[in-house]
Coordinates of C-alpha atoms and ligand atoms in Angstrom, one line a residue:
M1 CA 6.4 -15.7 72.3
T2 CA 2.6 -15.9 72.9
K3 CA -0.2 -17.0 70.7
E4 CA -1.5 -13.4 70.6
E5 CA 1.9 -12.2 69.2
I6 CA 1.7 -14.8 66.4
E7 CA -1.8 -13.7 65.6
Q8 CA -0.9 -10.0 65.7
L9 CA 1.9 -10.6 63.3
L10 CA -0.4 -12.5 61.0
Q11 CA -2.9 -9.6 61.0
K12 CA 0.0 -7.1 60.4
I13 CA 1.2 -9.2 57.3
E14 CA -2.2 -9.3 55.9
D15 CA -2.6 -5.5 56.0
L16 CA 0.8 -4.8 54.6
K17 CA 1.1 -2.1 51.8
V18 CA 4.3 -1.1 49.9
Q19 CA 5.4 2.0 48.1
K20 CA 8.1 0.6 45.9
L21 CA 9.5 -2.7 44.9
Q22 CA 12.5 -2.5 47.2
D23 CA 10.0 -2.3 50.2
V24 CA 8.9 -5.8 49.3
E25 CA 12.4 -7.2 49.7
D26 CA 12.9 -5.3 52.9
I27 CA 9.7 -6.9 54.3
R28 CA 10.9 -10.4 53.2
V29 CA 14.2 -9.9 55.1
K30 CA 12.4 -8.4 58.2
L31 CA 10.1 -11.4 58.5
L32 CA 11.8 -14.5 57.0
G33 CA 15.4 -13.5 56.7
K34 CA 18.1 -15.1 59.1
K35 CA 17.3 -12.6 61.8
G36 CA 13.6 -12.1 60.8
E37 CA 10.8 -12.1 63.2
I38 CA 9.2 -15.3 61.9
T39 CA 12.6 -17.0 61.9
K40 CA 13.1 -15.9 65.4
M41 CA 9.8 -17.3 66.5
F42 CA 10.7 -20.7 65.0
E43 CA 13.8 -20.6 67.2
E44 CA 11.7 -19.9 70.3
F45 CA 9.5 -22.8 69.2
R46 CA 12.2 -25.1 70.6
S47 CA 11.4 -24.0 74.1
V48 CA 7.6 -24.3 73.8
L49 CA 6.1 -26.8 76.3
P50 CA 5.6 -30.1 74.7
E51 CA 1.8 -30.2 75.2
Q52 CA 1.6 -26.8 73.4
K53 CA 3.9 -27.7 70.6
K54 CA 1.2 -28.9 68.3
E55 CA -0.9 -25.8 68.5
F56 CA 2.1 -23.4 68.2
G57 CA 3.5 -25.5 65.4
Q58 CA 0.4 -25.1 63.4
K59 CA 0.1 -21.4 64.1
L60 CA 3.7 -20.8 63.1
N61 CA 3.5 -22.9 60.0
L62 CA 0.4 -20.9 58.9
L63 CA 2.1 -17.6 59.7
K64 CA 5.1 -18.6 57.6
T65 CA 3.0 -19.7 54.6
K66 CA 0.9 -16.6 54.7
A67 CA 3.9 -14.3 54.9
A68 CA 5.5 -16.0 51.9
E69 CA 2.3 -15.8 50.0
K70 CA 1.8 -12.1 50.8
I71 CA 5.3 -11.2 49.8
E72 CA 4.8 -13.1 46.5
A73 CA 1.4 -11.3 45.9
L74 CA 2.9 -7.9 46.6
R75 CA 5.7 -8.5 44.2
E76 CA 3.4 -9.7 41.5
N77 CA 0.9 -6.9 41.9
F78 CA 3.7 -4.5 41.9
E79 CA 5.2 -5.9 38.7
N80 CA 1.8 -5.6 37.0
G81 CA 1.5 -2.1 38.0
Q82 CA -1.7 -2.6 40.0
I83 CA -1.0 -0.8 43.3
A84 CA -2.0 2.8 43.2
G85 CA 0.9 5.2 43.5
C86 CA 3.5 2.7 42.9
S87 CA 2.7 1.5 39.3
K88 CA 5.4 1.1 36.7
F89 CA 3.5 3.5 34.5
D90 CA 5.5 6.5 33.7
F91 CA 3.2 9.5 33.6
T92 CA 5.9 11.8 32.3
K93 CA 6.4 9.7 29.0
P94 CA 4.9 11.2 25.9
G95 CA 1.6 9.5 25.0
D96 CA 1.2 7.1 22.1
K97 CA 0.6 8.8 18.8
F98 CA -3.0 9.0 17.9
E99 CA -3.4 8.3 14.1
L100 CA -5.4 11.1 12.5
G101 CA -7.6 10.1 9.5
T102 CA -7.3 12.3 6.4
R103 CA -9.7 13.7 3.9
H104 CA -9.3 12.2 0.4
P105 CA -7.5 14.5 -2.0
I106 CA -10.5 14.4 -4.4
S107 CA -12.8 15.7 -1.6
L108 CA -10.3 18.3 -0.7
A109 CA -10.0 19.6 -4.3
R110 CA -13.8 19.3 -4.9
E111 CA -14.4 21.4 -1.8
E112 CA -11.8 24.1 -2.8
I113 CA -13.3 24.4 -6.3
L114 CA -16.8 24.7 -4.9
N115 CA -15.7 27.2 -2.3
I116 CA -14.1 29.4 -4.9
F117 CA -17.2 29.4 -7.2
G118 CA -19.3 29.9 -4.1
K119 CA -17.6 33.2 -3.5
F120 CA -18.5 34.2 -7.1
G121 CA -22.2 33.4 -6.4
Y122 CA -22.5 29.9 -7.8
A123 CA -24.9 27.6 -6.2
V124 CA -24.2 23.8 -6.1
A125 CA -26.5 21.5 -8.0
E126 CA -26.3 17.7 -8.0
G127 CA -28.1 15.0 -10.0
P128 CA -28.3 11.3 -10.6
E129 CA -25.3 9.1 -11.7
I130 CA -27.7 6.8 -13.7
E131 CA -29.2 9.0 -16.4
D132 CA -31.3 8.8 -19.5
D133 CA -30.2 9.6 -23.0
W134 CA -32.0 13.0 -23.0
H135 CA -30.1 14.5 -20.1
V136 CA -26.7 13.2 -21.2
F137 CA -26.8 13.6 -24.9
T138 CA -30.0 14.7 -26.7
A139 CA -30.7 17.8 -24.7
L140 CA -27.1 18.8 -25.2
N141 CA -27.4 18.8 -28.9
F142 CA -26.0 15.4 -29.7
P143 CA -28.1 14.3 -32.7
P144 CA -28.8 10.5 -32.7
D145 CA -26.1 9.7 -35.2
H146 CA -23.8 12.6 -34.4
P147 CA -20.1 11.4 -34.4
A148 CA -19.8 13.5 -31.2
R149 CA -21.5 10.6 -29.4
D150 CA -18.4 8.5 -30.1
M151 CA -16.3 11.0 -28.3
Q152 CA -17.4 9.4 -25.1
D153 CA -17.5 5.8 -24.6
T154 CA -20.6 5.1 -22.5
F155 CA -21.7 2.4 -20.1
F156 CA -25.2 1.6 -21.1
I157 CA -27.4 -0.2 -18.6
N158 CA -29.8 -1.4 -21.3
P159 CA -27.7 -1.3 -24.6
D160 CA -30.5 -2.7 -26.8
S161 CA -33.3 -0.5 -25.6
N162 CA -34.8 2.4 -27.7
D163 CA -34.9 4.3 -24.4
P164 CA -31.3 4.0 -23.2
I165 CA -30.4 4.2 -19.5
L166 CA -26.7 4.9 -18.9
L167 CA -24.0 5.9 -16.4
R168 CA -23.5 9.7 -17.1
T169 CA -20.3 10.5 -18.9
H170 CA -20.3 14.1 -17.7
T171 CA -22.1 16.2 -15.2
S172 CA -23.5 18.4 -18.0
S173 CA -26.6 16.3 -17.4
V174 CA -27.1 18.2 -14.2
Q175 CA -26.9 21.5 -16.0
V176 CA -29.7 20.3 -18.2
R177 CA -31.8 19.3 -15.1
T178 CA -31.1 22.7 -13.6
M179 CA -32.2 24.6 -16.8
E180 CA -35.4 22.6 -16.9
R181 CA -36.2 23.2 -13.3
M182 CA -34.7 26.5 -12.1
P183 CA -35.8 30.1 -12.7
L184 CA -33.4 32.4 -14.6
P185 CA -30.8 33.6 -14.1
I186 CA -28.8 30.5 -13.4
R187 CA -25.5 30.3 -11.9
V188 CA -24.5 26.7 -10.7
V189 CA -21.6 24.3 -10.2
C190 CA -22.3 20.7 -10.6
P191 CA -19.9 18.3 -8.9
G192 CA -20.1 14.6 -9.3
R193 CA -18.8 11.2 -10.3
V194 CA -18.8 10.3 -14.0
F195 CA -18.2 7.2 -16.0
R196 CA -16.5 6.4 -19.3
N197 CA -15.6 3.1 -20.8
E198 CA -11.8 3.6 -20.8
A199 CA -8.8 1.3 -20.0
I200 CA -7.4 2.2 -16.6
S201 CA -3.9 3.8 -16.8
A202 CA -1.9 6.5 -15.1
R203 CA -3.8 9.1 -17.2
A204 CA -7.2 7.7 -17.6
H205 CA -9.8 5.9 -15.5
C206 CA -13.3 4.6 -16.1
I207 CA -14.6 6.5 -13.0
F208 CA -13.6 10.1 -12.3
H209 CA -15.0 13.3 -11.0
Q210 CA -16.0 16.5 -12.5
V211 CA -17.1 20.1 -11.6
E212 CA -19.0 21.6 -14.4
G213 CA -20.4 25.2 -14.2
L214 CA -23.2 27.0 -16.0
Y215 CA -24.2 30.8 -16.1
I216 CA -27.2 31.9 -17.9
D217 CA -28.6 35.4 -17.9
K218 CA -29.2 38.3 -20.3
H219 CA -26.0 39.6 -22.0
V220 CA -23.6 36.9 -20.8
S221 CA -20.5 37.1 -23.1
F222 CA -17.4 35.2 -23.8
A223 CA -15.5 37.9 -21.9
D224 CA -17.5 37.0 -18.8
L225 CA -16.4 33.3 -19.4
K226 CA -12.8 34.3 -19.8
Q227 CA -12.9 36.4 -16.5
A228 CA -14.6 33.7 -14.5
I229 CA -12.1 31.1 -15.4
L230 CA -9.1 33.6 -14.9
L231 CA -10.4 34.4 -11.4
F232 CA -11.0 30.7 -10.6
V233 CA -7.5 29.6 -11.7
R234 CA -5.7 32.4 -9.8
E235 CA -7.6 31.4 -6.6
M236 CA -6.8 27.8 -7.2
F237 CA -3.3 27.8 -8.5
G238 CA -1.9 31.2 -7.4
P239 CA -2.1 34.9 -8.4
D240 CA 0.5 34.7 -11.1
T241 CA -1.3 32.0 -13.1
Q242 CA -2.0 32.8 -16.7
I243 CA -4.6 31.3 -18.9
R244 CA -4.6 30.4 -22.7
M245 CA -7.8 29.5 -24.7
R246 CA -7.5 27.2 -27.6
P247 CA -10.4 26.7 -30.1
S248 CA -12.1 23.4 -29.6
Y249 CA -15.4 21.6 -30.2
F250 CA -18.3 20.4 -28.0
P251 CA -21.8 19.8 -29.4
F252 CA -23.3 21.8 -26.5
T253 CA -21.2 25.0 -26.8
E254 CA -20.5 27.4 -29.7
P255 CA -17.8 28.7 -29.7
S256 CA -16.0 26.1 -27.7
T257 CA -12.6 26.2 -26.1
E258 CA -10.0 24.3 -24.2
V259 CA -8.3 26.2 -21.4
D260 CA -4.7 25.9 -20.4
I261 CA -3.0 27.4 -17.4
S262 CA 0.6 28.5 -17.2
C263 CA 2.6 25.5 -15.7
N264 CA 2.6 26.0 -11.9
I265 CA 5.8 24.0 -11.6
C266 CA 8.1 25.9 -13.9
G267 CA 6.2 29.1 -14.1
G268 CA 5.8 28.7 -17.8
K269 CA 9.4 28.2 -18.7
G270 CA 8.9 24.5 -19.7
C271 CA 9.5 21.4 -17.6
N272 CA 8.7 17.7 -17.8
I273 CA 5.3 18.2 -16.2
C274 CA 4.2 20.5 -18.9
K275 CA 6.3 18.6 -21.4
G276 CA 8.4 21.7 -22.2
T277 CA 5.3 23.8 -23.4
G278 CA 4.8 25.8 -20.3
W279 CA 1.1 25.1 -20.4
L280 CA -1.2 22.6 -18.8
E281 CA -4.7 21.8 -20.0
I282 CA -7.4 22.1 -17.2
M283 CA -10.9 22.4 -18.7
G284 CA -13.3 22.6 -21.6
A285 CA -15.7 25.6 -21.9
G286 CA -17.7 27.6 -24.3
M287 CA -20.8 29.6 -24.9
V288 CA -24.0 27.5 -24.4
D289 CA -25.3 26.5 -27.9
P290 CA -28.7 28.2 -28.6
N291 CA -30.1 24.7 -29.3
V292 CA -29.2 23.6 -25.8
L293 CA -31.1 26.6 -24.3
E294 CA -34.1 25.9 -26.5
A295 CA -34.2 22.2 -25.7
S296 CA -34.7 23.3 -22.0
H297 CA -37.3 25.9 -23.1
I298 CA -35.1 28.9 -22.6
D299 CA -35.5 31.7 -25.1
S300 CA -32.2 31.9 -26.9
T301 CA -33.0 35.3 -28.4
K302 CA -33.1 36.8 -24.9
Y303 CA -30.6 34.7 -22.9
T304 CA -27.1 33.6 -23.4
G305 CA -24.8 31.7 -21.1
F306 CA -21.4 30.0 -20.8
A307 CA -20.5 26.6 -19.5
F308 CA -17.3 24.9 -18.5
G309 CA -16.3 21.5 -17.2
M310 CA -13.1 20.2 -15.4
G311 CA -11.9 16.9 -14.1
I312 CA -11.3 17.1 -10.3
E313 CA -8.5 14.4 -10.6
R314 CA -6.7 16.5 -13.1
I315 CA -7.0 19.7 -11.0
A316 CA -5.8 17.7 -7.9
M317 CA -2.9 16.2 -9.9
L318 CA -1.7 19.6 -11.1
K319 CA -2.1 21.2 -7.7
W320 CA -0.4 18.5 -5.6
Q321 CA 1.8 17.0 -8.4
V322 CA 0.3 13.5 -8.3
N323 CA 1.7 11.6 -11.2
D324 CA -0.7 8.6 -11.4
L325 CA -4.5 8.8 -11.5
R326 CA -4.7 5.3 -10.0
H327 CA -3.5 6.5 -6.6
Y328 CA -6.8 8.3 -6.1
F329 CA -8.8 4.9 -6.3
E330 CA -6.4 2.6 -4.4
N331 CA -6.7 4.3 -1.0
D332 CA -3.1 3.5 0.0
V333 CA -2.8 5.2 3.4
R334 CA 0.8 6.2 2.5
F335 CA -0.6 8.3 -0.3
L336 CA -3.6 9.6 1.8
R337 CA -1.3 10.6 4.6
E338 CA 0.4 13.0 2.3
F339 CA -2.7 15.2 2.4
Q340 CA -2.8 15.4 6.2
S341 CA -1.3 18.9 6.2
V342 CA -3.7 20.2 3.4
I343 CA -6.8 19.8 5.6
Ligands
LIG401 N1 -18.9 18.2 -20.6 C1 -17.5 18.3 -21.1 C2 -16.7 17.1 -20.8 O1 -17.1 16.3 -20.1 C3 -16.7 19.5 -20.6 C4 -17.4 20.8 -20.9 C5 -18.4 21.3 -20.2 C6 -17.0 21.5 -22.1 C7 -18.9 22.6 -20.5 C8 -17.6 22.7 -22.4 C9 -18.5 23.2 -21.6 O2 -15.6 16.9 -21.3

């Protein structure tokens, strides 16, 4: 044993690289095992000349410590997966699942409704959620003390003012703004959030969403209204869907109607969704009252029009069989994930 041999071995140990965990153990045996190189050197140490013992002793001890440290470091690195090419990472394993977000069902339904009317040539019009009395009521033929104002419980921002400001109760207000601003003919759909002072339950909410539509031109008839609704519901709920129109009342339309579709669950035979009737109510509609046209300076002797309005929550409930309105507002991811495949 020479000093050079000890130094060379020390250098070799410092440069050691391994491919697998077993290699670390092999190296340990080769260096420090019973017949290992270092063990052997310690045996040879016995025959080192006394005057060289101190120097050899120090070198050998250093070698042994370094070897033990290196082996320990290799094993640790190996276990942490830090050595290129010999990590524990299994590249063949399937990756961690990446959670995709979902679009909210109200957005999905809103988009689908607007797309369908878009194909029929309807533009999209939007307006403010905070409105004045004129656009929500007066221009829509609600006289000041008309009982129809009680039909919708309204959130007033300044209840005692003579010039009330309020949260809109329907997006018909946007139709008024469109009639005031846009040239004729008009063909628009008005999506938006609306507010009514109602107790929250499975079937009612104080905030919900509507899409209302308005078509004004010369010679627009009730038959046009019926056909537009029929085409819409067949696109939305399937080609076999039937419609039924029941007489109704709205201050802004005359005649007025409420529209039902044949139940898309039982096909009209009667089930618990349609409560055995075979029909589901989906919207209000009617011919625009001449007073409404005149309030927006449209000549009602030359022009006629129809309007309709539907709740997006209601349409989405019927399309996807959601049984509680509150799901739409709670944003429980388990509910939202149900719509991943709809996107
Ligand atoms: N504005 C009515 C509502 O909010 C819906 C409707 C619109 C009815 C247009 C008839 C015509 O209930």
